[in-house]
Amino acid sequence: MWNKQQLSYIVDDAKIGLQRNKGSVLASVALLLIALTLIGSLLLARAYLSDALDYVESQLAMKVYVEDGLVQDVADILAHQTYTDDVTIETGQQMLEQIAFFFNGKEHMLESFTDGSVPDAVKFTVHDASYMKTISEQLHDVNGIVQVVYPQQMASIIDEALTTVERLSVATVIIFFALAFGIVYVTFHLAMYQREKELRVKLFLGMDPRVVRLQFLVEGSVIGFIGSFIAIVLTVMLYNVVFVPLQQAMPYLGSVARSDVAVICIVQLVSGVVISLLASYMSTRVMIANG
Amino acid sequence: MITLQNVAVAYGETPVLQDVHFALPHGAFAFLRGRSGCGKSTFLKLLYRDVEAQSGELFIDGVPMQQLQKFELRRKMGIIFQSFELIEQKTVLENVLLAGKALGRPLAQITEEAERLLARVGLSDKLHMFPAQLSGGQQQRVAIVRALLNKPKLLLADEPTGNLDEETAADIFQLLHELHEEEQIAMLIVTHQSHEHIDATTYWMEGGRIVEQAATKLHR
């Protein structure tokens, strides 16, 4: 269909084409960049928080708050259950002592806790974290137990919040992708009209319409590549500035492996180039196909 | 070289060409004449497939045109328009090179050929000028060179002097005739004007049909 020489002509023409439409090219790059950076940030956060969620879910400790004077009885009952590993009593007073250091210099705030009654609790660990929900439901019906707390509850709350945030982010990303697609489409549509005479002449001179279109596809992929490249740079910066220090400070909570970052960068590059290529392909389809 | 048999073209319900029989031999120099609206331009567009025939058969070098892709067909011919169709942002040389680039020919080869042809038509000092800096006659010379760059077997010209004064028009026709002889290219030129001083075959169109064919042979 084309030879090496023709490819170099196409690249030259693509360069000229991009320079002629600087404004709309920059707008296309900016929108792609925003969408791809959002995707990168989202995927980084997802990778990090899924680790954190795994950590929370892997914890085997449960806690039940009990009515006054029943803490020892409940501890005895729990100690004899088959799912229990070990049992510890945590009185309201002990709990206050544990959190007292948070209120250094602000003891008056701690008094607001001590004024009210902090219930006693029994902490116990189980063999298998997957039974926690069932155990919790059973314990709710036991007289004297006020509340059952276990890590999966927190994980489920975080997960729910994360899902909501994710949905919103995905919707935002889709909107930006649609905008980026739209502006690339319009950019090439306008470019086709601007260069209508040149394209018509090329076709009359016997240029293969596929070669004419290739020029626009090259321009589209350049836009996609530039947008993706800057988004990748920003994502890597975000990883180094935010996520690396975070996982150094709290290594038990979560981490994002470098291989994950590489995958995210590939996703950004491929989606950026594909969207831009698709938009340029669609916008040039009809006019060039008609010769 | 080109043969049309019983060809008809219509724009919607309106017939433009009907029952057209035509044969243009290799190396011919021919005019296509007729009143405005008789179908001359449509006839030319039919040859480079800017319009398609509703019926009939069209051959180029014995091959049905429908068997060729548009771009394959157009590579066999050069086309010149009344409005020159030069790209304003490109220089004279760049405009000419566009033809070679369209086919992916090596730059050195097409540059040498373009410079030779531009010198032949008297534009060797205008290579780096833009079309707006040239007269109408010079612009049409550039368009002619562009059409000839890929050494087509056939040159089609649609009113090539329609935008030029009489004297310049005569020069352009003379140039076309000389190039036809030098480059061994068949030419079919749509024109309103009479050119009795040029050896040519003239086809007459009327009401979408070719009604007459006459040859002028000058004795020099």
Short mmCIF file of C-alpha atoms in Angstrom, two decimals:
data_model
loop_
_atom_site.label_atom_id
_atom_site.label_comp_id
_atom_site.label_asym_id
_atom_site.label_seq_id
_atom_site.Cartn_x
_atom_site.Cartn_y
_atom_site.Cartn_z
CA MET A 1 0.00 0.00 0.00
CA TRP A 2 2.82 2.44 0.82
CA ASN A 3 6.57 2.53 0.85
CA LYS A 4 9.18 3.92 3.25
CA GLN A 5 9.45 7.14 1.26
CA GLN A 6 5.70 7.66 1.46
CA LEU A 7 5.79 7.11 5.23
CA SER A 8 8.36 9.86 5.60
CA TYR A 9 6.12 12.19 3.50
CA ILE A 10 3.19 11.27 5.73
CA VAL A 11 5.16 12.07 8.89
CA ASP A 12 6.24 15.43 7.39
CA ASP A 13 2.65 16.28 6.44
CA ALA A 14 1.44 15.22 9.90
CA LYS A 15 3.95 17.59 11.51
CA ILE A 16 2.71 20.46 9.35
CA GLY A 17 -0.91 19.52 10.09
CA LEU A 18 -0.32 19.54 13.84
CA GLN A 19 1.44 22.90 13.68
CA ARG A 20 -1.41 24.40 11.66
CA ASN A 21 -3.97 23.44 14.31
CA LYS A 22 -1.95 24.15 17.43
CA GLY A 23 -4.92 25.45 19.45
CA SER A 24 -7.22 22.49 19.01
CA VAL A 25 -4.32 20.05 19.25
CA LEU A 26 -3.37 21.53 22.63
CA ALA A 27 -7.00 21.37 23.82
CA SER A 28 -7.20 17.70 22.77
CA VAL A 29 -3.93 16.91 24.55
CA ALA A 30 -5.12 18.75 27.70
CA LEU A 31 -8.40 16.84 27.90
CA LEU A 32 -6.72 13.51 27.30
CA LEU A 33 -4.11 14.42 29.87
CA ILE A 34 -6.75 15.20 32.51
CA ALA A 35 -8.68 11.99 31.82
CA LEU A 36 -5.56 9.84 31.83
CA THR A 37 -4.11 11.44 34.97
CA LEU A 38 -7.43 10.85 36.73
CA ILE A 39 -7.32 7.22 35.65
CA GLY A 40 -3.73 6.89 36.82
CA SER A 41 -4.49 8.42 40.24
CA LEU A 42 -7.58 6.28 40.60
CA LEU A 43 -5.74 3.08 39.77
CA LEU A 44 -2.89 3.97 42.15
CA ALA A 45 -5.35 4.67 44.98
CA ARG A 46 -7.25 1.47 44.15
CA ALA A 47 -4.06 -0.59 44.23
CA TYR A 48 -3.02 1.00 47.53
CA LEU A 49 -6.40 0.79 49.26
CA SER A 50 -7.09 -2.75 48.13
CA ASP A 51 -3.92 -3.70 50.02
CA ALA A 52 -5.14 -1.76 53.03
CA LEU A 53 -8.52 -3.45 52.83
CA ASP A 54 -6.87 -6.86 52.60
CA TYR A 55 -4.89 -5.97 55.71
CA VAL A 56 -8.01 -4.95 57.65
CA GLU A 57 -9.93 -8.00 56.48
CA SER A 58 -7.11 -10.30 57.46
CA GLN A 59 -7.30 -9.20 61.12
CA LEU A 60 -8.77 -11.96 63.30
CA ALA A 61 -9.67 -9.94 66.43
CA MET A 62 -13.27 -9.21 67.38
CA LYS A 63 -14.59 -7.12 70.24
CA VAL A 64 -17.90 -7.23 72.09
CA TYR A 65 -19.10 -4.46 74.38
CA VAL A 66 -21.08 -5.78 77.33
CA GLU A 67 -23.47 -4.47 79.95
CA ASP A 68 -22.09 -3.47 83.34
CA GLY A 69 -21.04 -6.39 85.53
CA LEU A 70 -21.29 -9.04 82.82
CA VAL A 71 -17.82 -8.80 81.35
CA GLN A 72 -16.40 -11.87 83.10
CA ASP A 73 -19.45 -14.02 82.29
CA VAL A 74 -19.30 -13.15 78.61
CA ALA A 75 -15.53 -13.75 78.55
CA ASP A 76 -16.08 -17.21 80.03
CA ILE A 77 -18.76 -18.06 77.47
CA LEU A 78 -16.55 -16.91 74.59
CA ALA A 79 -13.54 -18.79 75.89
CA HIS A 80 -15.48 -22.05 75.54
CA GLN A 81 -16.56 -21.52 71.96
CA THR A 82 -14.91 -23.69 69.28
CA TYR A 83 -14.15 -20.70 67.02
CA THR A 84 -12.26 -18.82 69.75
CA ASP A 85 -8.48 -18.73 69.99
CA ASP A 86 -7.96 -16.50 73.01
CA VAL A 87 -9.94 -14.04 75.08
CA THR A 88 -8.94 -10.78 76.82
CA ILE A 89 -11.00 -8.48 79.00
CA GLU A 90 -10.71 -4.75 78.33
CA THR A 91 -12.43 -2.59 80.88
CA GLY A 92 -13.74 0.88 80.15
CA GLN A 93 -11.04 2.31 82.37
CA GLN A 94 -8.26 0.47 80.49
CA MET A 95 -9.64 1.75 77.23
CA LEU A 96 -9.55 5.34 78.50
CA GLU A 97 -5.95 4.87 79.62
CA GLN A 98 -5.03 3.59 76.15
CA ILE A 99 -6.41 6.63 74.41
CA ALA A 100 -5.25 9.13 77.04
CA PHE A 101 -2.04 9.96 75.15
CA PHE A 102 -4.10 11.42 72.30
CA PHE A 103 -5.29 14.10 74.71
CA ASN A 104 -1.96 15.30 76.11
CA GLY A 105 -2.47 18.97 76.96
CA LYS A 106 -6.20 18.65 76.24
CA GLU A 107 -7.22 16.65 79.27
CA HIS A 108 -10.52 18.51 79.49
CA MET A 109 -11.58 16.74 76.32
CA LEU A 110 -10.76 13.38 77.81
CA GLU A 111 -12.98 14.26 80.77
CA SER A 112 -15.97 14.32 78.46
CA PHE A 113 -15.36 10.59 77.96
CA THR A 114 -14.81 9.84 81.62
CA ASP A 115 -17.98 11.70 82.57
CA GLY A 116 -20.01 9.23 80.57
CA SER A 117 -19.69 5.52 81.11
CA VAL A 118 -17.37 3.68 78.73
CA PRO A 119 -18.59 0.08 78.55
CA ASP A 120 -16.35 -2.89 79.33
CA ALA A 121 -15.39 -5.09 76.43
CA VAL A 122 -14.15 -8.57 75.68
CA LYS A 123 -11.56 -8.94 72.93
CA PHE A 124 -11.15 -12.33 71.35
CA THR A 125 -9.51 -13.75 68.28
CA VAL A 126 -10.98 -16.36 65.98
CA HIS A 127 -9.39 -19.11 63.88
CA ASP A 128 -10.93 -18.01 60.62
CA ALA A 129 -11.77 -14.43 59.61
CA SER A 130 -14.41 -15.63 57.16
CA TYR A 131 -16.70 -16.71 60.03
CA MET A 132 -16.67 -13.29 61.69
CA LYS A 133 -19.93 -12.11 60.18
CA THR A 134 -21.80 -15.28 61.28
CA ILE A 135 -20.26 -15.13 64.76
CA SER A 136 -21.25 -11.47 65.01
CA GLU A 137 -24.88 -12.26 64.11
CA GLN A 138 -25.01 -15.02 66.76
CA LEU A 139 -23.50 -12.80 69.46
CA HIS A 140 -25.98 -10.00 68.77
CA ASP A 141 -28.72 -12.24 70.18
CA VAL A 142 -26.83 -13.04 73.39
CA ASN A 143 -28.15 -11.23 76.47
CA GLY A 144 -25.70 -8.74 77.97
CA ILE A 145 -23.84 -8.01 74.74
CA VAL A 146 -24.40 -4.41 73.64
CA GLN A 147 -22.39 -4.27 70.43
CA VAL A 148 -20.12 -6.48 68.32
CA VAL A 149 -17.22 -4.92 66.45
CA TYR A 150 -15.02 -6.71 63.95
CA PRO A 151 -12.60 -5.52 61.26
CA GLN A 152 -14.70 -6.57 58.28
CA GLN A 153 -17.32 -4.05 59.35
CA MET A 154 -14.76 -1.29 58.94
CA ALA A 155 -13.49 -2.87 55.76
CA SER A 156 -16.99 -3.04 54.39
CA ILE A 157 -17.61 0.64 55.25
CA ILE A 158 -14.34 1.63 53.60
CA ASP A 159 -15.09 -0.60 50.64
CA GLU A 160 -18.53 0.94 50.23
CA ALA A 161 -17.08 4.44 50.37
CA LEU A 162 -14.36 3.42 47.98
CA THR A 163 -16.90 1.96 45.55
CA THR A 164 -18.88 5.20 45.62
CA VAL A 165 -15.73 7.26 45.04
CA GLU A 166 -14.69 4.84 42.30
CA ARG A 167 -18.05 5.13 40.55
CA LEU A 168 -17.86 8.91 40.64
CA SER A 169 -14.29 8.84 39.40
CA VAL A 170 -15.11 6.42 36.60
CA ALA A 171 -18.03 8.65 35.59
CA THR A 172 -15.71 11.68 35.63
CA VAL A 173 -13.09 9.81 33.61
CA ILE A 174 -15.74 8.73 31.07
CA ILE A 175 -16.90 12.34 30.74
CA PHE A 176 -13.33 13.52 30.18
CA PHE A 177 -12.69 10.71 27.73
CA ALA A 178 -15.88 11.59 25.88
CA LEU A 179 -14.81 15.24 25.81
CA ALA A 180 -11.32 14.28 24.66
CA PHE A 181 -12.78 12.01 21.98
CA GLY A 182 -15.15 14.77 20.92
CA ILE A 183 -12.51 17.45 20.69
CA VAL A 184 -10.09 15.19 18.78
CA TYR A 185 -12.98 14.30 16.46
CA VAL A 186 -13.85 17.97 15.92
CA THR A 187 -10.16 18.88 15.52
CA PHE A 188 -9.75 16.42 12.68
CA HIS A 189 -13.08 17.28 11.16
CA LEU A 190 -12.03 20.93 11.03
CA ALA A 191 -8.60 19.96 9.77
CA MET A 192 -10.26 18.01 6.96
CA TYR A 193 -12.23 21.09 5.94
CA GLN A 194 -9.17 23.34 6.25
CA ARG A 195 -7.20 20.96 4.07
CA GLU A 196 -10.08 19.96 1.83
CA LYS A 197 -8.47 21.40 -1.28
CA GLU A 198 -5.14 19.76 -0.53
CA LEU A 199 -6.80 16.41 0.13
CA ARG A 200 -8.90 16.68 -3.03
CA VAL A 201 -5.79 17.48 -5.07
CA LYS A 202 -3.90 14.56 -3.52
CA LEU A 203 -6.74 12.22 -4.40
CA PHE A 204 -6.90 13.57 -7.97
CA LEU A 205 -3.15 13.04 -8.21
CA GLY A 206 -3.69 9.36 -7.48
CA MET A 207 -2.85 9.14 -3.80
CA ASP A 208 -4.31 6.05 -2.16
CA PRO A 209 -7.13 7.25 0.16
CA ARG A 210 -5.75 4.95 2.87
CA VAL A 211 -2.47 6.87 2.73
CA VAL A 212 -4.35 10.18 2.96
CA ARG A 213 -6.13 8.87 6.04
CA LEU A 214 -2.90 7.54 7.51
CA GLN A 215 -1.65 11.11 7.81
CA PHE A 216 -4.59 11.93 10.08
CA LEU A 217 -4.11 8.73 12.05
CA VAL A 218 -0.46 9.66 12.61
CA GLU A 219 -1.59 13.07 13.86
CA GLY A 220 -4.16 11.38 16.12
CA SER A 221 -1.62 9.00 17.58
CA VAL A 222 0.81 11.87 18.22
CA ILE A 223 -1.91 13.72 20.17
CA GLY A 224 -2.71 10.52 22.09
CA PHE A 225 0.94 9.84 22.76
CA ILE A 226 1.72 13.35 24.05
CA GLY A 227 -1.37 13.34 26.30
CA SER A 228 -0.51 9.87 27.63
CA PHE A 229 3.15 10.67 28.10
CA ILE A 230 2.48 13.75 30.26
CA ALA A 231 -0.19 11.82 32.21
CA ILE A 232 2.33 9.02 32.83
CA VAL A 233 4.92 11.50 34.08
CA LEU A 234 2.33 13.03 36.46
CA THR A 235 1.23 9.59 37.67
CA VAL A 236 4.81 8.51 38.38
CA MET A 237 5.36 11.81 40.23
CA LEU A 238 2.20 11.19 42.28
CA TYR A 239 3.45 7.71 43.11
CA ASN A 240 6.85 8.97 44.24
CA VAL A 241 5.59 12.01 46.12
CA VAL A 242 2.50 10.54 47.82
CA PHE A 243 2.38 6.76 47.75
CA VAL A 244 6.04 5.87 48.37
CA PRO A 245 6.26 8.02 51.56
CA LEU A 246 2.85 6.68 52.65
CA GLN A 247 3.91 3.07 52.38
CA GLN A 248 7.22 3.84 54.08
CA ALA A 249 5.35 5.45 56.98
CA MET A 250 2.70 2.69 57.23
CA PRO A 251 4.10 -0.40 55.55
CA TYR A 252 1.51 -2.66 57.20
CA LEU A 253 -1.38 -0.73 55.67
CA GLY A 254 -0.83 -0.91 51.97
CA SER A 255 1.63 -0.73 49.13
CA VAL A 256 1.78 -0.26 45.38
CA ALA A 257 4.38 -2.37 43.64
CA ARG A 258 6.48 -0.84 40.88
CA SER A 259 5.09 -3.47 38.54
CA ASP A 260 1.58 -2.12 39.31
CA VAL A 261 2.78 1.38 38.38
CA ALA A 262 4.18 0.03 35.12
CA VAL A 263 0.83 -1.63 34.31
CA ILE A 264 -1.00 1.63 35.09
CA CYS A 265 1.35 3.53 32.76
CA ILE A 266 0.72 1.00 29.97
CA VAL A 267 -3.06 1.35 30.51
CA GLN A 268 -2.70 5.14 30.24
CA LEU A 269 -0.58 4.96 27.10
CA VAL A 270 -2.79 2.44 25.32
CA SER A 271 -6.09 4.12 26.24
CA GLY A 272 -4.78 7.59 25.28
CA VAL A 273 -3.50 6.50 21.90
CA VAL A 274 -6.53 4.29 21.17
CA ILE A 275 -9.05 7.04 21.98
CA SER A 276 -7.20 9.59 19.89
CA LEU A 277 -6.73 7.18 16.99
CA LEU A 278 -10.37 6.14 17.11
CA ALA A 279 -11.54 9.76 17.06
CA SER A 280 -9.31 10.62 14.09
CA TYR A 281 -10.38 7.43 12.30
CA MET A 282 -14.07 8.17 12.80
CA SER A 283 -13.79 11.80 11.76
CA THR A 284 -11.96 11.01 8.52
CA ARG A 285 -13.97 7.90 7.64
CA VAL A 286 -16.71 9.33 5.47
CA MET A 287 -14.91 12.13 3.66
CA ILE A 288 -11.89 10.13 2.56
CA ALA A 289 -13.86 6.98 1.81
CA ASN A 290 -15.86 8.98 -0.74
CA GLY A 291 -12.60 9.83 -2.50
CA MET B 1 -6.47 4.18 -24.98
CA ILE B 2 -9.90 5.13 -23.68
CA THR B 3 -13.09 3.60 -24.99
CA LEU B 4 -16.64 4.36 -23.89
CA GLN B 5 -19.59 2.35 -25.13
CA ASN B 6 -23.17 3.42 -24.68
CA VAL B 7 -22.43 5.30 -21.48
CA ALA B 8 -25.09 7.24 -19.56
CA VAL B 9 -24.78 9.50 -16.54
CA ALA B 10 -27.55 11.20 -14.59
CA TYR B 11 -27.58 13.57 -11.65
CA GLY B 12 -30.55 12.25 -9.75
CA GLU B 13 -33.39 12.01 -12.24
CA THR B 14 -31.73 14.39 -14.70
CA PRO B 15 -29.80 12.69 -17.50
CA VAL B 16 -26.52 14.47 -18.27
CA LEU B 17 -24.80 12.08 -20.64
CA GLN B 18 -26.66 9.63 -22.80
CA ASP B 19 -25.64 7.00 -25.28
CA VAL B 20 -22.03 8.18 -25.34
CA HIS B 21 -19.67 6.33 -27.66
CA PHE B 22 -16.12 7.56 -27.61
CA ALA B 23 -12.62 6.37 -28.38
CA LEU B 24 -9.41 8.24 -27.68
CA PRO B 25 -6.35 6.56 -29.19
CA HIS B 26 -2.89 6.54 -27.60
CA GLY B 27 -0.96 9.74 -28.22
CA ALA B 28 -4.02 11.67 -29.41
CA PHE B 29 -4.37 15.41 -28.96
CA ALA B 30 -8.05 16.19 -28.77
CA PHE B 31 -10.45 18.96 -27.87
CA LEU B 32 -13.91 18.42 -26.48
CA ARG B 33 -16.15 21.32 -27.39
CA GLY B 34 -19.78 22.23 -26.98
CA ARG B 35 -22.14 24.76 -25.45
CA SER B 36 -22.27 25.38 -21.71
CA GLY B 37 -24.25 22.70 -19.95
CA CYS B 38 -23.91 20.13 -22.74
CA GLY B 39 -22.06 17.74 -20.40
CA LYS B 40 -18.38 18.36 -21.28
CA SER B 41 -17.15 18.65 -17.69
CA THR B 42 -19.26 15.70 -16.58
CA PHE B 43 -17.75 13.71 -19.41
CA LEU B 44 -14.26 14.53 -18.14
CA LYS B 45 -15.25 13.75 -14.55
CA LEU B 46 -16.52 10.41 -15.77
CA LEU B 47 -13.06 9.63 -17.14
CA TYR B 48 -11.35 10.25 -13.81
CA ARG B 49 -14.31 8.79 -11.94
CA ASP B 50 -15.39 11.85 -10.05
CA VAL B 51 -18.83 10.80 -11.29
CA GLU B 52 -19.91 7.26 -12.03
CA ALA B 53 -21.72 5.96 -15.09
CA GLN B 54 -25.22 4.61 -14.58
CA SER B 55 -24.83 2.33 -17.57
CA GLY B 56 -22.47 1.48 -20.38
CA GLU B 57 -18.90 0.31 -20.46
CA LEU B 58 -15.67 2.25 -19.95
CA PHE B 59 -12.23 0.90 -20.75
CA ILE B 60 -8.72 2.20 -20.29
CA ASP B 61 -6.06 0.30 -22.19
CA GLY B 62 -8.63 -2.45 -22.68
CA VAL B 63 -9.28 -2.83 -18.95
CA PRO B 64 -12.76 -2.01 -17.60
CA MET B 65 -12.37 1.10 -15.44
CA GLN B 66 -14.60 -0.42 -12.75
CA GLN B 67 -11.95 -3.05 -12.16
CA LEU B 68 -9.52 -0.36 -11.07
CA GLN B 69 -9.59 1.53 -7.81
CA LYS B 70 -10.07 5.27 -8.31
CA PHE B 71 -6.50 6.01 -7.30
CA GLU B 72 -5.14 3.34 -9.65
CA LEU B 73 -7.07 4.88 -12.52
CA ARG B 74 -5.97 8.41 -11.63
CA ARG B 75 -2.33 7.35 -11.59
CA LYS B 76 -2.64 6.71 -15.30
CA MET B 77 -3.69 10.30 -15.95
CA GLY B 78 -2.90 13.89 -15.10
CA ILE B 79 -5.72 16.35 -14.50
CA ILE B 80 -5.75 20.11 -14.98
CA PHE B 81 -8.56 22.35 -13.77
CA GLN B 82 -9.78 25.78 -14.75
CA SER B 83 -9.11 27.03 -11.22
CA PHE B 84 -5.55 25.58 -11.21
CA GLU B 85 -6.11 23.93 -7.79
CA LEU B 86 -2.71 24.91 -6.43
CA ILE B 87 -2.14 24.83 -2.67
CA GLU B 88 -1.69 28.41 -1.52
CA GLN B 89 0.56 27.53 1.43
CA LYS B 90 3.00 25.60 -0.73
CA THR B 91 5.63 26.99 -3.06
CA VAL B 92 5.67 26.29 -6.79
CA LEU B 93 8.15 23.45 -6.32
CA GLU B 94 6.24 21.99 -3.37
CA ASN B 95 3.01 22.09 -5.36
CA VAL B 96 4.62 20.15 -8.16
CA LEU B 97 6.33 17.69 -5.81
CA LEU B 98 2.94 16.92 -4.28
CA ALA B 99 2.22 14.74 -7.33
CA GLY B 100 5.34 12.65 -6.85
CA LYS B 101 4.84 12.45 -3.11
CA ALA B 102 1.29 11.23 -3.64
CA LEU B 103 2.78 8.16 -5.28
CA GLY B 104 5.64 7.80 -2.81
CA ARG B 105 8.35 8.47 -5.36
CA PRO B 106 11.87 9.28 -4.11
CA LEU B 107 12.36 12.97 -3.35
CA ALA B 108 15.61 13.39 -5.29
CA GLN B 109 14.07 11.86 -8.40
CA ILE B 110 10.91 13.96 -8.36
CA THR B 111 12.79 17.14 -7.51
CA GLU B 112 15.04 16.70 -10.54
CA GLU B 113 12.05 15.95 -12.76
CA ALA B 114 10.05 18.89 -11.35
CA GLU B 115 12.93 21.30 -11.92
CA ARG B 116 13.36 20.06 -15.48
CA LEU B 117 9.67 20.50 -16.30
CA LEU B 118 9.41 23.88 -14.56
CA ALA B 119 12.39 25.06 -16.58
CA ARG B 120 10.70 23.73 -19.72
CA VAL B 121 7.60 25.87 -19.07
CA GLY B 122 9.74 28.91 -18.23
CA LEU B 123 9.34 28.92 -14.46
CA SER B 124 12.83 27.96 -13.30
CA ASP B 125 13.18 31.28 -11.49
CA LYS B 126 9.87 30.87 -9.64
CA LEU B 127 10.49 27.59 -7.79
CA HIS B 128 10.24 29.08 -4.32
CA MET B 129 7.44 31.54 -4.97
CA PHE B 130 3.90 30.99 -3.76
CA PRO B 131 0.95 30.73 -6.18
CA ALA B 132 -0.38 34.13 -5.13
CA GLN B 133 2.85 35.68 -6.39
CA LEU B 134 2.31 34.32 -9.90
CA SER B 135 0.09 35.39 -12.79
CA GLY B 136 -2.82 33.19 -13.87
CA GLY B 137 -0.87 31.87 -16.84
CA GLN B 138 2.10 30.99 -14.63
CA GLN B 139 -0.17 29.25 -12.13
CA GLN B 140 -1.67 27.14 -14.90
CA ARG B 141 1.85 26.25 -16.07
CA VAL B 142 2.61 25.03 -12.55
CA ALA B 143 -0.59 22.94 -12.62
CA ILE B 144 0.43 21.49 -15.98
CA VAL B 145 3.86 20.53 -14.67
CA ARG B 146 2.25 18.97 -11.60
CA ALA B 147 -0.06 16.93 -13.83
CA LEU B 148 2.87 15.75 -15.96
CA LEU B 149 5.31 14.95 -13.16
CA ASN B 150 4.34 11.29 -12.88
CA LYS B 151 4.55 10.78 -16.64
CA PRO B 152 0.89 9.89 -17.16
CA LYS B 153 -0.29 8.37 -20.43
CA LEU B 154 -3.20 10.78 -20.59
CA LEU B 155 -3.74 14.39 -19.60
CA LEU B 156 -7.28 15.63 -19.00
CA ALA B 157 -7.83 19.37 -18.91
CA ASP B 158 -11.11 20.98 -17.94
CA GLU B 159 -11.29 24.49 -19.42
CA PRO B 160 -7.61 25.08 -18.60
CA THR B 161 -7.68 28.61 -19.98
CA GLY B 162 -11.11 29.60 -18.73
CA ASN B 163 -9.61 32.07 -16.27
CA LEU B 164 -6.97 33.49 -18.62
CA ASP B 165 -6.88 36.25 -21.20
CA GLU B 166 -6.86 35.34 -24.87
CA GLU B 167 -3.15 35.77 -25.45
CA THR B 168 -2.16 33.76 -22.38
CA ALA B 169 -4.73 31.12 -23.30
CA ALA B 170 -3.17 30.74 -26.75
CA ASP B 171 0.27 30.35 -25.13
CA ILE B 172 -1.06 27.66 -22.79
CA PHE B 173 -2.61 25.71 -25.66
CA GLN B 174 0.59 25.99 -27.62
CA LEU B 175 2.53 24.78 -24.59
CA LEU B 176 0.16 21.85 -24.10
CA HIS B 177 0.56 20.85 -27.70
CA GLU B 178 4.34 21.03 -27.49
CA LEU B 179 4.36 18.98 -24.30
CA HIS B 180 2.06 16.45 -25.94
CA GLU B 181 4.65 15.94 -28.65
CA GLU B 182 7.70 16.06 -26.39
CA GLU B 183 6.36 13.85 -23.61
CA GLN B 184 4.29 11.54 -25.86
CA ILE B 185 1.14 12.05 -23.79
CA ALA B 186 -2.43 11.83 -25.03
CA MET B 187 -4.42 14.93 -24.14
CA LEU B 188 -8.13 15.58 -23.98
CA ILE B 189 -8.95 19.21 -23.41
CA VAL B 190 -12.39 20.61 -22.69
CA THR B 191 -12.64 24.08 -24.13
CA HIS B 192 -15.03 26.70 -25.43
CA GLN B 193 -12.51 28.20 -27.77
CA SER B 194 -11.64 27.31 -31.31
CA HIS B 195 -8.01 26.30 -32.00
CA GLU B 196 -7.72 25.81 -35.72
CA HIS B 197 -4.02 26.56 -35.63
CA ILE B 198 -3.30 23.37 -33.64
CA ASP B 199 -3.23 19.83 -35.06
CA ALA B 200 -5.98 18.11 -33.13
CA THR B 201 -9.09 16.01 -33.19
CA THR B 202 -12.13 17.90 -32.03
CA TYR B 203 -15.15 16.16 -30.52
CA TRP B 204 -18.42 18.04 -30.36
CA MET B 205 -20.95 17.48 -27.62
CA GLU B 206 -24.62 18.38 -27.70
CA GLY B 207 -27.34 17.44 -25.28
CA GLY B 208 -25.13 14.96 -23.46
CA ARG B 209 -24.03 13.14 -26.61
CA ILE B 210 -20.90 13.26 -28.74
CA VAL B 211 -22.32 14.26 -32.08
CA GLU B 212 -19.33 15.00 -34.25
CA GLN B 213 -15.63 14.33 -34.61
CA ALA B 214 -13.32 16.31 -36.86
CA ALA B 215 -9.58 16.39 -37.36
CA THR B 216 -7.51 19.46 -38.12
CA LYS B 217 -4.26 18.75 -39.80
CA LEU B 218 -1.96 21.66 -40.36
CA HIS B 219 0.73 21.60 -42.96
CA ARG B 220 3.82 23.25 -41.61
#
